[in-house]
Short mmCIF file of C-alpha atoms in Angstrom, two decimals:
data_model
loop_
_atom_site.label_atom_id
_atom_site.label_comp_id
_atom_site.label_asym_id
_atom_site.label_seq_id
_atom_site.Cartn_x
_atom_site.Cartn_y
_atom_site.Cartn_z
CA THR A 1 -46.91 -30.89 -9.16
CA THR A 2 -46.00 -27.50 -7.80
CA ILE A 3 -42.78 -27.13 -5.82
CA LYS A 4 -42.74 -24.27 -3.31
CA ALA A 5 -39.84 -22.75 -1.41
CA THR A 6 -39.97 -20.14 1.34
CA TYR A 7 -37.13 -18.03 2.68
CA ASN A 8 -37.53 -15.01 4.99
CA ASN A 9 -41.29 -14.85 4.30
CA ILE A 10 -40.68 -14.81 0.54
CA GLU A 11 -42.34 -17.65 -1.33
CA ALA A 12 -41.56 -18.88 -4.83
CA SER A 13 -43.02 -21.77 -6.74
CA ALA A 14 -42.30 -23.77 -9.87
CA LEU A 15 -44.44 -26.21 -11.80
CA LEU A 16 -42.93 -29.65 -12.41
CA THR A 17 -44.50 -31.98 -14.98
CA VAL A 18 -43.17 -35.46 -15.69
CA VAL A 19 -44.12 -37.01 -19.04
CA ALA A 20 -42.97 -40.20 -20.75
CA ASN A 21 -44.39 -39.64 -24.23
CA ASN A 22 -43.28 -36.93 -26.66
CA ASN A 23 -46.90 -36.49 -27.77
CA GLN A 24 -47.96 -35.54 -24.23
CA VAL A 25 -48.22 -31.95 -23.08
CA ALA A 26 -45.32 -30.96 -20.83
CA THR A 27 -45.74 -27.17 -20.57
CA VAL A 28 -48.35 -24.52 -21.25
CA THR A 29 -47.07 -20.95 -21.32
CA LEU A 30 -49.19 -17.79 -21.59
CA GLU A 31 -47.98 -14.63 -23.19
CA THR A 32 -47.74 -11.71 -20.81
CA ILE A 33 -50.37 -9.02 -21.17
CA LYS A 34 -50.44 -6.90 -18.06
CA GLU A 35 -53.08 -4.28 -18.78
CA VAL A 36 -56.35 -3.89 -20.66
CA LYS A 37 -58.74 -0.98 -20.75
CA LEU A 38 -62.34 -1.18 -19.64
CA ASN A 39 -64.41 -2.93 -22.37
CA GLU A 40 -61.25 -3.69 -24.39
CA ASN A 41 -60.94 -7.14 -25.98
CA VAL A 42 -57.53 -8.81 -26.30
CA THR A 43 -56.85 -12.40 -27.33
CA LEU A 44 -54.28 -14.28 -25.26
CA GLN A 45 -51.98 -16.84 -26.82
CA ALA A 46 -50.96 -20.09 -25.13
CA VAL A 47 -47.91 -22.04 -26.29
CA VAL A 48 -48.19 -25.79 -25.70
CA LYS A 49 -44.96 -27.84 -25.77
CA ASN A 50 -43.88 -31.43 -25.23
CA ASN A 51 -40.95 -32.60 -23.08
CA LEU A 52 -38.51 -31.89 -25.94
CA GLY A 53 -39.63 -28.26 -26.16
CA GLN A 54 -41.47 -28.84 -29.44
CA VAL A 55 -44.69 -26.89 -30.00
CA LEU A 56 -47.79 -29.08 -30.04
CA THR A 57 -50.72 -27.82 -32.13
CA GLY A 58 -54.37 -28.79 -32.24
CA LYS A 59 -54.72 -29.18 -28.47
CA THR A 60 -57.87 -28.04 -26.68
CA ILE A 61 -57.20 -25.17 -24.27
CA ILE A 62 -59.45 -24.56 -21.27
CA TRP A 63 -59.25 -20.92 -20.14
CA GLU A 64 -60.05 -19.65 -16.64
CA SER A 65 -60.32 -16.27 -14.93
CA ASP A 66 -60.30 -16.11 -11.14
CA ASN A 67 -62.48 -12.98 -11.20
CA THR A 68 -65.03 -13.03 -14.04
CA ASN A 69 -66.63 -9.83 -12.71
CA LEU A 70 -63.46 -7.95 -13.72
CA VAL A 71 -61.98 -9.97 -16.60
CA SER A 72 -63.95 -12.47 -18.65
CA ILE A 73 -62.31 -14.97 -20.97
CA SER A 74 -63.86 -16.84 -23.86
CA ALA A 75 -63.22 -20.39 -25.06
CA THR A 76 -60.84 -18.92 -27.67
CA GLY A 77 -58.74 -16.97 -25.12
CA GLU A 78 -60.27 -13.53 -25.73
CA ILE A 79 -60.25 -11.46 -22.53
CA THR A 80 -62.55 -8.50 -21.89
CA GLY A 81 -62.06 -5.89 -19.18
CA LEU A 82 -65.41 -5.66 -17.38
CA GLY A 83 -64.48 -3.75 -14.23
CA TYR A 84 -61.50 -1.99 -12.70
CA GLY A 85 -59.05 -4.18 -10.79
CA THR A 86 -57.02 -7.34 -11.37
CA ALA A 87 -57.74 -10.93 -12.30
CA ASN A 88 -55.53 -13.95 -12.84
CA ILE A 89 -55.87 -15.93 -16.06
CA LYS A 90 -54.62 -19.46 -16.62
CA ALA A 91 -54.94 -22.11 -19.29
CA THR A 92 -55.11 -25.88 -18.91
CA VAL A 93 -54.32 -28.42 -21.62
CA GLU A 94 -54.74 -32.14 -20.95
CA GLY A 95 -54.51 -31.50 -17.20
CA ILE A 96 -51.33 -29.39 -17.45
CA GLN A 97 -51.78 -25.84 -16.11
CA SER A 98 -50.04 -22.75 -17.43
CA ASN A 99 -48.31 -19.98 -15.59
CA VAL A 100 -50.74 -17.38 -14.23
CA SER A 101 -51.06 -14.17 -16.19
CA MET A 102 -52.22 -11.28 -14.01
CA ILE A 103 -54.40 -8.86 -16.00
CA GLN A 104 -55.20 -5.41 -14.68
CA VAL A 105 -58.13 -3.41 -16.05
CA ILE A 106 -57.02 0.22 -16.10
CA ARG A 107 -58.61 3.61 -16.56
CA SER A 108 -57.35 5.73 -19.42
CA GLY A 109 -58.36 8.80 -21.36
CA ASN A 110 -57.23 11.98 -23.06
CA PHE A 111 -56.70 15.39 -21.51
CA ALA A 112 -59.18 17.93 -22.86
CA ASN A 113 -56.63 20.76 -23.06
CA GLY A 114 -53.82 18.78 -24.63
CA GLY A 115 -50.74 17.27 -23.13
CA VAL A 116 -47.76 15.05 -23.82
CA GLY A 117 -47.07 11.50 -22.67
CA THR A 118 -49.38 9.06 -20.96
CA ALA A 119 -51.13 8.79 -17.62
CA LYS A 120 -52.95 5.77 -16.20
CA LEU A 121 -54.86 4.97 -13.06
CA LYS A 122 -54.11 1.48 -11.79
CA ILE A 123 -54.42 -0.48 -8.59
CA GLU A 124 -51.23 -1.60 -6.84
CA ASN A 125 -51.46 -3.47 -3.54
CA GLY A 126 -55.08 -2.34 -3.15
CA VAL A 127 -54.24 1.36 -3.67
CA LEU A 128 -55.35 3.40 -6.69
CA LYS A 129 -52.27 5.13 -8.14
CA LEU A 130 -51.65 7.60 -10.94
CA GLN A 131 -48.78 6.42 -13.16
CA THR A 132 -47.28 8.80 -15.73
CA SER A 133 -44.65 8.39 -18.44
CA SER A 134 -41.33 10.20 -18.04
CA ASN A 135 -42.30 12.75 -20.72
CA PHE A 136 -45.72 13.51 -19.22
CA SER A 137 -46.79 17.14 -19.09
CA VAL A 138 -49.96 19.22 -19.47
CA SER A 139 -50.66 22.90 -20.01
CA ASN A 140 -51.33 25.28 -17.13
CA ASN A 141 -55.04 24.80 -17.81
CA ALA A 142 -55.16 21.07 -17.17
CA PRO A 143 -58.63 19.66 -16.40
#
């Protein structure tokens, strides 16, 4: 079950799973990958544990993306960035759902006239933003 709490319009939730058998799945946790580039393939990892915190292997994982137009996911957990924006990925094992991993497909590229650092275009709260590293700089002839 999911337990939700709200205070001053801020909501938080936690997943509670009750199991009686050490061979049953108690938790499914996804690694955190926050960004992928368009057409990039990255394989997610899910860690499946019992109620003692022991890793369970050999379990079938069912993967799901809430926006397959932006991020697809294969039966083996490989995600592909198909369009710019965000999608939420989750995994389910024996009826137990994982945390949600939000994946953002970002724009990236190189400056034609050189430069230092990194720059990315990403969507935050529905707004396209330019995000640069602290050491970002370009020549006076930037494109």
